[in-house]
Amino acid sequence: MPSRRAFLNRLGSTGSLVAAALTSDGLSLMARASDQARGRSPLELAADEDFWRDVQLGFTLDRTVINLNNGGVCPSPRVVHEAFKRYLDHANQAPVFNMWQEQEPNLERVRVGLAQDAGCDPEDLAITRNASEALQIAQLGIDLAPGDEVVTTTQDYGRMLDTWDQRVRRDGIVLTKVSFPVPPPSMADLTERLTRALTPKTRVLHFCHITNLTGQIFPVADICRIARERGIQTIVDGAHAFGHFPFALRDLGCDYYGTSLHKWLLAPIGTGFLYVRRDRIPALWPLTPAAASRAGDIRKFEEVGTHPAANHNAIAEARVYHHTIGGERKLARLRYLRDRWMRRLADHPKARILTSFEPGQSGAIGNLSTPGLDPARLAAHLYAQHRIIVTPIKHAEFEGLRVTPNVYTTLEEVDTFATTMERLLEKGLPATA
């Protein structure tokens, strides 16, 4: 078995972080996985079950349940969850000192690490509790006058659409929602649809980096460039993007970006971040008021009162696990798992795939439309009879099952879902379902 020093040397700059986070068992497993990965491409490694078995064993799961709803919130690896509990235990001994004086200042190190991964300056990144909070800071913090227009899409996240609807009722703004087919014919089509909707009254353009409904990825950089040329601010909902597929915020060119870290980064529940372009920070109002002296400080968006430090400090361990796997390897595996079930059902005469197979347009998330089978009843049956968890999607424009595997998902679990669906598509749901 490789030595600890040899393993950490192979990991390069990540090694010092790994040493602090992995238990001896986890170190042995990831050392073995590192040996298997050396010199191999992400696509080749995506189908190596020995490598991914070592990754899978890093989680504590209930394998009597097949969890294919990793779009909402994901379980943390064992090392992340243990660190989270360790921080909680330490804080609880004397929270007024241990939490406030010792743990809370470490948020700055977490900020630096996240900014490095996200491709932005640490002074442009605020730690939040989830993507909704991050995005609502931007949505509610921008000064808008009656008659000002916000352009978004019909497939943006419901909570974010509700937030804009409240501004319509409260502030008299105008909200325009753009529709698009699933899947769209191309990325260029998405750009054209959004930019065509912009008018002289448009002040904000709000759209997803990747949608939660079908997993459609948007050409963010192209859209933001066009918006900036017209003096329009951009809010990008990246709830499902960070830790899912590699990108750098500096390349996107958006004004605001919000994400959750308890999804694809596998951080503790209740973690996220907000990116604000530096020149936008002073004019953006925080959700919880901060002192005027902090107007230009990104930390003004973190003034939420007393809260546990354990959540955000354990993000450090989640970053370690993510880097140990490797972002490109992770994405290749997620697409491999998605394609395994999607391609099997794509040609079924009683089904339709609502997610693009094009690598640049999708990641782990797939949506299966089952005309004639109600998705809510179907999802309930899958869990009640087969202990398979999926997400029923009932949108005004389409319906389907959202299916989302993760790195801990086994081929057997994916195949069980596909086999079960083939049977249900042929025979239909039982009358008692």
CSV table of C-alpha atoms in Angstrom, one decimal:
chain,number,residue,atom,x,y,z
A,1,MET,CA,0.0,0.0,0.0
A,2,PRO,CA,1.4,3.5,-0.9
A,3,SER,CA,2.8,5.5,2.0
A,4,ARG,CA,1.0,8.5,3.4
A,5,ARG,CA,3.7,10.8,2.2
A,6,ALA,CA,3.7,9.3,-1.4
A,7,PHE,CA,-0.1,9.7,-1.6
A,8,LEU,CA,0.0,13.4,-0.4
A,9,ASN,CA,2.8,14.2,-2.8
A,10,ARG,CA,0.8,12.8,-5.7
A,11,LEU,CA,-2.1,15.1,-4.8
A,12,GLY,CA,0.1,18.1,-5.1
A,13,SER,CA,-1.3,21.3,-3.6
A,14,THR,CA,-4.4,19.5,-2.3
A,15,GLY,CA,-2.2,17.2,-0.1
A,16,SER,CA,-1.9,19.5,2.9
A,17,LEU,CA,-5.7,19.8,3.1
A,18,VAL,CA,-6.2,16.1,2.7
A,19,ALA,CA,-3.9,15.4,5.6
A,20,ALA,CA,-6.2,17.4,7.9
A,21,ALA,CA,-9.4,15.9,6.8
A,22,LEU,CA,-9.2,12.2,5.9
A,23,THR,CA,-9.3,9.5,8.5
A,24,SER,CA,-6.9,6.6,8.2
A,25,ASP,CA,-9.5,4.4,6.6
A,26,GLY,CA,-10.5,7.2,4.2
A,27,LEU,CA,-6.8,7.8,3.4
A,28,SER,CA,-6.3,4.2,2.5
A,29,LEU,CA,-9.3,4.1,0.2
A,30,MET,CA,-8.5,7.4,-1.5
A,31,ALA,CA,-4.8,6.4,-1.8
A,32,ARG,CA,-5.9,3.3,-3.7
A,33,ALA,CA,-8.2,5.3,-5.8
A,34,SER,CA,-5.4,7.8,-6.6
A,35,ASP,CA,-3.2,5.0,-7.8
A,36,GLN,CA,-6.0,3.7,-10.1
A,37,ALA,CA,-6.6,7.2,-11.5
A,38,ARG,CA,-2.9,8.1,-12.3
A,39,GLY,CA,-2.4,8.8,-16.0
A,40,ARG,CA,-5.9,8.0,-17.0
A,41,SER,CA,-8.4,10.4,-18.6
A,42,PRO,CA,-11.7,11.4,-16.8
A,43,LEU,CA,-13.7,9.6,-19.6
A,44,GLU,CA,-11.7,6.4,-19.1
A,45,LEU,CA,-12.0,6.5,-15.4
A,46,ALA,CA,-15.7,7.2,-15.5
A,47,ALA,CA,-16.4,3.5,-16.1
A,48,ASP,CA,-13.8,2.1,-13.6
A,49,GLU,CA,-16.0,0.6,-10.9
A,50,ASP,CA,-13.0,-0.2,-8.6
A,51,PHE,CA,-12.1,3.5,-8.5
A,52,TRP,CA,-15.7,4.6,-7.8
A,53,ARG,CA,-16.3,1.9,-5.2
A,54,ASP,CA,-13.6,3.5,-3.1
A,55,VAL,CA,-15.3,6.8,-3.5
A,56,GLN,CA,-18.7,5.2,-2.6
A,57,LEU,CA,-17.3,3.8,0.6
A,58,GLY,CA,-16.5,7.3,1.8
A,59,PHE,CA,-20.2,7.8,2.5
A,60,THR,CA,-22.4,6.5,5.3
A,61,LEU,CA,-25.7,5.6,3.6
A,62,ASP,CA,-28.8,3.6,3.8
A,63,ARG,CA,-28.4,1.2,0.9
A,64,THR,CA,-31.9,-0.2,1.3
A,65,VAL,CA,-33.0,3.0,-0.4
A,66,ILE,CA,-32.0,4.1,-4.0
A,67,ASN,CA,-31.6,7.8,-3.7
A,68,LEU,CA,-31.8,9.4,-7.2
A,69,ASN,CA,-32.8,12.8,-5.9
A,70,ASN,CA,-29.5,14.4,-5.4
A,71,GLY,CA,-30.6,17.6,-6.9
A,72,GLY,CA,-32.3,18.9,-3.7
A,73,VAL,CA,-29.7,18.2,-1.1
A,74,CYS,CA,-26.9,15.6,-1.0
A,75,PRO,CA,-25.4,13.5,1.8
A,76,SER,CA,-22.0,14.6,2.9
A,77,PRO,CA,-19.1,12.2,2.9
A,78,ARG,CA,-18.2,10.7,6.2
A,79,VAL,CA,-15.1,12.9,6.7
A,80,VAL,CA,-17.2,16.0,6.2
A,81,HIS,CA,-20.0,14.9,8.5
A,82,GLU,CA,-17.6,13.9,11.2
A,83,ALA,CA,-15.8,17.3,11.0
A,84,PHE,CA,-19.2,19.0,11.2
A,85,LYS,CA,-20.1,17.1,14.4
A,86,ARG,CA,-16.6,17.8,15.8
A,87,TYR,CA,-17.1,21.5,15.3
A,88,LEU,CA,-20.5,21.3,16.9
A,89,ASP,CA,-19.2,19.4,19.9
A,90,HIS,CA,-16.3,21.9,20.4
A,91,ALA,CA,-18.6,24.9,20.1
A,92,ASN,CA,-21.1,23.5,22.6
A,93,GLN,CA,-18.5,23.2,25.3
A,94,ALA,CA,-18.3,27.0,25.6
A,95,PRO,CA,-20.0,28.6,22.6
A,96,VAL,CA,-19.4,32.2,23.7
A,97,PHE,CA,-15.7,31.6,23.3
A,98,ASN,CA,-15.2,28.4,21.3
A,99,MET,CA,-17.7,29.3,18.6
A,100,TRP,CA,-17.4,33.1,18.4
A,101,GLN,CA,-13.7,33.5,19.2
A,102,GLU,CA,-12.1,30.4,17.8
A,103,GLN,CA,-14.4,28.9,15.1
A,104,GLU,CA,-16.0,32.0,13.6
A,105,PRO,CA,-12.8,33.7,12.5
A,106,ASN,CA,-11.9,30.6,10.5
A,107,LEU,CA,-14.6,31.6,8.1
A,108,GLU,CA,-12.0,33.7,6.4
A,109,ARG,CA,-10.0,30.7,5.5
A,110,VAL,CA,-13.1,29.0,4.1
A,111,ARG,CA,-13.8,32.2,2.0
A,112,VAL,CA,-10.3,32.1,0.5
A,113,GLY,CA,-10.6,28.5,-0.5
A,114,LEU,CA,-14.0,28.9,-2.0
A,115,ALA,CA,-13.0,31.9,-3.9
A,116,GLN,CA,-10.0,30.0,-5.3
A,117,ASP,CA,-12.2,27.2,-6.5
A,118,ALA,CA,-14.9,29.6,-7.8
A,119,GLY,CA,-12.4,31.8,-9.7
A,120,CYS,CA,-13.0,35.1,-8.0
A,121,ASP,CA,-11.5,37.4,-5.4
A,122,PRO,CA,-12.3,36.5,-1.7
A,123,GLU,CA,-13.5,40.0,-1.2
A,124,ASP,CA,-16.3,39.4,-3.7
A,125,LEU,CA,-17.7,36.2,-2.0
A,126,ALA,CA,-20.1,36.0,0.9
A,127,ILE,CA,-20.9,32.8,2.7
A,128,THR,CA,-24.6,32.2,2.9
A,129,ARG,CA,-26.9,29.4,4.1
A,130,ASN,CA,-28.1,28.4,0.7
A,131,ALA,CA,-28.7,29.5,-2.9
A,132,SER,CA,-32.1,31.0,-2.2
A,133,GLU,CA,-30.7,33.3,0.5
A,134,ALA,CA,-27.8,34.3,-1.8
A,135,LEU,CA,-30.1,35.0,-4.8
A,136,GLN,CA,-32.7,36.9,-2.7
A,137,ILE,CA,-30.0,39.2,-1.4
A,138,ALA,CA,-29.4,40.2,-5.0
A,139,GLN,CA,-33.1,40.2,-6.0
A,140,LEU,CA,-34.3,42.3,-3.1
A,141,GLY,CA,-31.1,44.4,-2.7
A,142,ILE,CA,-31.1,46.0,-6.1
A,143,ASP,CA,-32.8,49.4,-6.3
A,144,LEU,CA,-35.7,49.2,-8.8
A,145,ALA,CA,-38.4,51.8,-9.6
A,146,PRO,CA,-42.0,51.2,-10.7
A,147,GLY,CA,-42.0,50.2,-14.3
A,148,ASP,CA,-38.5,48.8,-14.3
A,149,GLU,CA,-38.4,45.4,-16.0
A,150,VAL,CA,-36.8,42.2,-14.9
A,151,VAL,CA,-36.4,39.4,-17.5
A,152,THR,CA,-36.2,35.8,-16.3
A,153,THR,CA,-37.5,32.4,-17.6
A,154,THR,CA,-40.5,30.3,-16.9
A,155,GLN,CA,-38.2,27.5,-15.8
A,156,ASP,CA,-36.3,29.4,-13.1
A,157,TYR,CA,-36.6,28.1,-9.5
A,158,GLY,CA,-40.0,28.7,-8.0
A,159,ARG,CA,-38.8,30.5,-4.9
A,160,MET,CA,-36.9,32.9,-7.0
A,161,LEU,CA,-39.9,33.6,-9.2
A,162,ASP,CA,-41.9,34.1,-6.1
A,163,THR,CA,-39.4,36.7,-4.9
A,164,TRP,CA,-39.7,38.6,-8.2
A,165,ASP,CA,-43.5,38.4,-8.0
A,166,GLN,CA,-43.4,40.0,-4.5
A,167,ARG,CA,-41.4,42.9,-6.0
A,168,VAL,CA,-44.1,43.2,-8.7
A,169,ARG,CA,-46.8,43.5,-6.0
A,170,ARG,CA,-44.7,45.6,-3.6
A,171,ASP,CA,-42.7,47.9,-5.9
A,172,GLY,CA,-44.6,47.9,-9.2
A,173,ILE,CA,-41.8,46.4,-11.3
A,174,VAL,CA,-42.6,44.5,-14.5
A,175,LEU,CA,-41.6,40.8,-14.7
A,176,THR,CA,-41.2,39.1,-18.1
A,177,LYS,CA,-40.8,35.3,-18.2
A,178,VAL,CA,-39.2,33.7,-21.3
A,179,SER,CA,-40.2,30.2,-22.3
A,180,PHE,CA,-37.9,27.7,-24.1
A,181,PRO,CA,-38.4,24.1,-25.3
A,182,VAL,CA,-37.0,21.1,-23.4
A,183,PRO,CA,-34.4,20.3,-24.5
A,184,PRO,CA,-33.7,23.4,-26.6
A,185,PRO,CA,-32.3,23.0,-30.1
A,186,SER,CA,-29.0,24.6,-29.2
A,187,MET,CA,-27.3,26.9,-26.7
A,188,ALA,CA,-27.4,29.7,-29.2
A,189,ASP,CA,-31.2,29.3,-29.2
A,190,LEU,CA,-31.3,30.1,-25.4
A,191,THR,CA,-29.1,33.1,-25.9
A,192,GLU,CA,-31.3,34.4,-28.7
A,193,ARG,CA,-34.5,33.9,-26.7
A,194,LEU,CA,-33.3,35.8,-23.7
A,195,THR,CA,-31.7,38.7,-25.6
A,196,ARG,CA,-34.7,39.1,-27.8
A,197,ALA,CA,-36.8,39.7,-24.7
A,198,LEU,CA,-34.6,42.6,-23.5
A,199,THR,CA,-36.1,46.1,-23.9
A,200,PRO,CA,-35.0,49.6,-23.1
A,201,LYS,CA,-36.8,49.2,-19.7
A,202,THR,CA,-35.0,46.0,-18.7
A,203,ARG,CA,-32.8,46.6,-15.7
A,204,VAL,CA,-32.1,43.0,-14.6
A,205,LEU,CA,-31.7,39.7,-16.4
A,206,HIS,CA,-32.1,36.6,-14.1
A,207,PHE,CA,-31.5,33.1,-15.3
A,208,CYS,CA,-30.1,29.7,-14.3
A,209,HIS,CA,-26.6,28.4,-14.9
A,210,ILE,CA,-28.3,25.0,-14.9
A,211,THR,CA,-32.0,24.5,-14.4
A,212,ASN,CA,-33.3,22.3,-11.5
A,213,LEU,CA,-36.1,20.9,-13.7
A,214,THR,CA,-34.3,19.2,-16.6
A,215,GLY,CA,-30.6,20.0,-15.9
A,216,GLN,CA,-30.3,22.4,-18.9
A,217,ILE,CA,-27.0,24.3,-18.9
A,218,PHE,CA,-27.1,27.9,-20.2
A,219,PRO,CA,-24.3,29.8,-22.1
A,220,VAL,CA,-23.8,32.2,-19.2
A,221,ALA,CA,-20.8,34.1,-20.6
A,222,ASP,CA,-22.5,34.9,-23.9
A,223,ILE,CA,-25.7,36.1,-22.3
A,224,CYS,CA,-24.0,38.2,-19.6
A,225,ARG,CA,-21.8,39.8,-22.2
A,226,ILE,CA,-24.8,41.0,-24.2
A,227,ALA,CA,-26.6,42.2,-21.1
A,228,ARG,CA,-23.5,44.2,-19.9
A,229,GLU,CA,-23.3,45.9,-23.4
A,230,ARG,CA,-26.8,47.1,-22.8
A,231,GLY,CA,-26.3,48.2,-19.2
A,232,ILE,CA,-28.4,45.4,-17.7
A,233,GLN,CA,-27.4,43.7,-14.5
A,234,THR,CA,-27.3,39.9,-14.4
A,235,ILE,CA,-28.2,37.5,-11.6
A,236,VAL,CA,-27.2,33.9,-12.3
A,237,ASP,CA,-28.8,31.1,-10.3
A,238,GLY,CA,-26.0,28.5,-9.9
A,239,ALA,CA,-27.7,26.4,-7.2
A,240,HIS,CA,-26.9,23.2,-9.1
A,241,ALA,CA,-23.7,24.3,-10.8
A,242,PHE,CA,-20.9,24.7,-8.2
A,243,GLY,CA,-19.1,21.4,-7.5
A,244,HIS,CA,-21.1,19.8,-10.4
A,245,PHE,CA,-19.1,21.0,-13.3
A,246,PRO,CA,-15.9,23.2,-13.5
A,247,PHE,CA,-16.2,26.9,-14.3
A,248,ALA,CA,-14.7,30.2,-13.2
A,249,LEU,CA,-16.8,33.1,-12.2
A,250,ARG,CA,-14.3,35.5,-13.7
A,251,ASP,CA,-15.1,33.9,-17.1
A,252,LEU,CA,-18.9,34.2,-16.7
A,253,GLY,CA,-19.0,38.0,-16.5
A,254,CYS,CA,-22.1,38.1,-14.3
A,255,ASP,CA,-22.9,40.7,-11.6
A,256,TYR,CA,-24.3,38.3,-9.0
A,257,TYR,CA,-24.1,34.6,-8.6
A,258,GLY,CA,-25.7,32.4,-5.9
A,259,THR,CA,-25.2,28.7,-5.2
A,260,SER,CA,-25.8,26.0,-2.6
A,261,LEU,CA,-22.8,24.0,-1.3
A,262,HIS,CA,-24.9,21.2,0.2
A,263,LYS,CA,-25.7,20.0,-3.3
A,264,TRP,CA,-22.8,19.1,-5.5
A,265,LEU,CA,-19.9,20.2,-3.3
A,266,LEU,CA,-21.3,17.8,-0.6
A,267,ALA,CA,-20.9,20.3,2.2
A,268,PRO,CA,-23.1,20.3,5.3
A,269,ILE,CA,-26.7,21.3,4.9
A,270,GLY,CA,-27.2,25.0,5.2
A,271,THR,CA,-24.2,26.3,3.3
A,272,GLY,CA,-23.9,28.4,0.1
A,273,PHE,CA,-22.3,31.5,-1.2
A,274,LEU,CA,-23.1,34.7,-3.0
A,275,TYR,CA,-20.7,36.4,-5.5
A,276,VAL,CA,-21.1,40.1,-6.1
A,277,ARG,CA,-19.0,41.9,-8.6
A,278,ARG,CA,-16.8,44.4,-6.7
A,279,ASP,CA,-18.3,47.6,-8.1
A,280,ARG,CA,-21.8,46.3,-7.3
A,281,ILE,CA,-21.3,45.7,-3.6
A,282,PRO,CA,-21.8,49.3,-2.2
A,283,ALA,CA,-25.2,49.8,-3.9
A,284,LEU,CA,-26.6,46.3,-3.0
A,285,TRP,CA,-28.7,46.3,0.1
A,286,PRO,CA,-28.3,43.3,2.4
A,287,LEU,CA,-31.3,41.3,3.6
A,288,THR,CA,-30.4,41.9,7.2
A,289,PRO,CA,-29.3,45.6,7.7
A,290,ALA,CA,-25.7,46.3,8.3
A,291,ALA,CA,-23.9,49.4,9.5
A,292,ALA,CA,-23.3,52.1,6.9
A,293,SER,CA,-19.6,51.8,7.5
A,294,ARG,CA,-19.7,48.3,6.0
A,295,ALA,CA,-21.4,49.4,2.7
A,296,GLY,CA,-18.5,48.3,0.6
A,297,ASP,CA,-17.7,45.1,2.5
A,298,ILE,CA,-18.9,41.8,1.2
A,299,ARG,CA,-19.3,40.6,4.8
A,300,LYS,CA,-22.3,42.9,5.2
A,301,PHE,CA,-24.3,40.1,3.5
A,302,GLU,CA,-23.4,37.6,6.3
A,303,GLU,CA,-24.9,39.7,9.1
A,304,VAL,CA,-27.7,37.2,10.0
A,305,GLY,CA,-27.3,37.1,13.8
A,306,THR,CA,-26.1,34.2,15.9
A,307,HIS,CA,-25.6,31.0,13.8
A,308,PRO,CA,-23.5,27.9,14.1
A,309,ALA,CA,-19.9,28.1,12.8
A,310,ALA,CA,-19.8,24.3,12.2
A,311,ASN,CA,-21.7,24.5,9.0
A,312,HIS,CA,-19.4,26.8,7.1
A,313,ASN,CA,-16.2,25.6,8.7
A,314,ALA,CA,-16.8,22.0,7.5
A,315,ILE,CA,-16.9,23.4,3.9
A,316,ALA,CA,-13.1,23.1,4.1
A,317,GLU,CA,-13.4,19.3,4.4
A,318,ALA,CA,-15.9,19.2,1.5
A,319,ARG,CA,-13.5,21.0,-0.7
A,320,VAL,CA,-10.8,18.4,0.2
A,321,TYR,CA,-13.1,15.5,-0.8
A,322,HIS,CA,-14.0,17.2,-4.0
A,323,HIS,CA,-10.4,17.9,-5.0
A,324,THR,CA,-9.4,14.4,-4.1
A,325,ILE,CA,-11.8,13.0,-6.6
A,326,GLY,CA,-11.2,15.8,-9.1
A,327,GLY,CA,-13.8,18.0,-10.7
A,328,GLU,CA,-13.4,16.7,-14.3
A,329,ARG,CA,-13.4,13.1,-13.1
A,330,LYS,CA,-16.5,13.8,-11.0
A,331,LEU,CA,-18.4,15.3,-14.0
A,332,ALA,CA,-17.4,12.5,-16.3
A,333,ARG,CA,-18.8,9.9,-13.8
A,334,LEU,CA,-22.0,11.9,-13.3
A,335,ARG,CA,-22.6,12.0,-17.0
A,336,TYR,CA,-21.7,8.3,-17.3
A,337,LEU,CA,-24.4,7.4,-14.7
A,338,ARG,CA,-26.9,9.7,-16.3
A,339,ASP,CA,-26.3,8.3,-19.8
A,340,ARG,CA,-26.6,4.7,-18.5
A,341,TRP,CA,-30.3,5.1,-17.7
A,342,MET,CA,-31.2,7.9,-20.2
A,343,ARG,CA,-29.9,6.0,-23.3
A,344,ARG,CA,-31.6,2.8,-22.2
A,345,LEU,CA,-35.0,4.6,-22.0
A,346,ALA,CA,-34.5,7.2,-24.8
A,347,ASP,CA,-35.9,5.0,-27.6
A,348,HIS,CA,-38.8,3.7,-25.6
A,349,PRO,CA,-42.0,4.5,-27.5
A,350,LYS,CA,-43.8,5.4,-24.3
A,351,ALA,CA,-41.1,7.8,-22.9
A,352,ARG,CA,-39.4,11.0,-23.9
A,353,ILE,CA,-36.1,12.4,-22.5
A,354,LEU,CA,-36.4,16.1,-21.8
A,355,THR,CA,-32.6,16.6,-21.1
A,356,SER,CA,-30.0,17.1,-23.8
A,357,PHE,CA,-27.4,14.4,-24.3
A,358,GLU,CA,-24.9,17.1,-25.4
A,359,PRO,CA,-22.1,17.2,-22.8
A,360,GLY,CA,-22.0,21.0,-22.8
A,361,GLN,CA,-25.7,21.3,-22.1
A,362,SER,CA,-26.2,18.8,-19.2
A,363,GLY,CA,-24.5,17.1,-16.3
A,364,ALA,CA,-25.9,14.7,-13.8
A,365,ILE,CA,-29.6,15.8,-13.9
A,366,GLY,CA,-31.9,14.1,-16.3
A,367,ASN,CA,-35.7,14.4,-16.9
A,368,LEU,CA,-37.8,11.5,-18.1
A,369,SER,CA,-41.3,12.3,-19.5
A,370,THR,CA,-43.8,9.5,-19.2
A,371,PRO,CA,-47.0,10.5,-21.2
A,372,GLY,CA,-50.0,8.8,-19.7
A,373,LEU,CA,-48.3,8.2,-16.3
A,374,ASP,CA,-48.8,10.9,-13.7
A,375,PRO,CA,-45.3,11.8,-12.4
A,376,ALA,CA,-46.5,12.3,-8.8
A,377,ARG,CA,-48.2,8.9,-8.7
A,378,LEU,CA,-45.3,7.3,-10.4
A,379,ALA,CA,-42.7,8.8,-8.0
A,380,ALA,CA,-44.9,7.7,-5.0
A,381,HIS,CA,-45.1,4.1,-6.5
A,382,LEU,CA,-41.4,3.9,-7.1
A,383,TYR,CA,-40.7,4.7,-3.5
A,384,ALA,CA,-43.5,2.7,-1.9
A,385,GLN,CA,-42.8,-0.5,-3.9
A,386,HIS,CA,-39.2,-0.2,-4.9
A,387,ARG,CA,-37.6,2.3,-2.5
A,388,ILE,CA,-36.4,4.4,-5.3
A,389,ILE,CA,-36.4,8.2,-4.7
A,390,VAL,CA,-36.9,10.5,-7.7
A,391,THR,CA,-38.5,13.9,-8.1
A,392,PRO,CA,-41.8,14.4,-9.8
A,393,ILE,CA,-41.8,17.5,-12.0
A,394,LYS,CA,-45.2,19.1,-12.9
A,395,HIS,CA,-44.5,22.3,-14.8
A,396,ALA,CA,-47.0,24.3,-16.7
A,397,GLU,CA,-45.2,23.4,-19.9
A,398,PHE,CA,-44.1,19.8,-19.3
A,399,GLU,CA,-44.1,16.9,-16.8
A,400,GLY,CA,-41.6,14.2,-16.0
A,401,LEU,CA,-39.4,12.6,-13.4
A,402,ARG,CA,-36.2,14.3,-12.4
A,403,VAL,CA,-33.5,11.6,-11.9
A,404,THR,CA,-30.2,12.6,-10.3
A,405,PRO,CA,-27.5,10.2,-9.3
A,406,ASN,CA,-24.3,11.1,-7.5
A,407,VAL,CA,-20.8,9.8,-7.1
A,408,TYR,CA,-21.9,7.3,-4.4
A,409,THR,CA,-24.6,5.9,-6.8
A,410,THR,CA,-23.8,2.3,-8.0
A,411,LEU,CA,-24.5,0.9,-11.4
A,412,GLU,CA,-26.8,-1.6,-9.8
A,413,GLU,CA,-28.9,1.2,-8.5
A,414,VAL,CA,-29.1,3.0,-11.8
A,415,ASP,CA,-30.0,-0.3,-13.6
A,416,THR,CA,-32.6,-1.1,-11.1
A,417,PHE,CA,-34.3,2.2,-11.8
A,418,ALA,CA,-34.1,1.6,-15.6
A,419,THR,CA,-35.5,-1.9,-15.4
A,420,THR,CA,-38.3,-0.9,-13.1
A,421,MET,CA,-39.2,2.0,-15.4
A,422,GLU,CA,-39.2,-0.3,-18.5
A,423,ARG,CA,-41.7,-2.6,-16.7
A,424,LEU,CA,-43.9,0.3,-15.6
A,425,LEU,CA,-43.9,1.9,-19.1
A,426,GLU,CA,-45.1,-1.4,-20.5
A,427,LYS,CA,-47.7,-2.4,-17.9
A,428,GLY,CA,-48.6,0.9,-16.4
A,429,LEU,CA,-49.2,1.7,-12.7
A,430,PRO,CA,-51.2,-0.7,-10.6
A,431,ALA,CA,-54.7,0.6,-9.9
A,432,THR,CA,-53.9,0.9,-6.2
A,433,ALA,CA,-50.7,2.9,-6.8
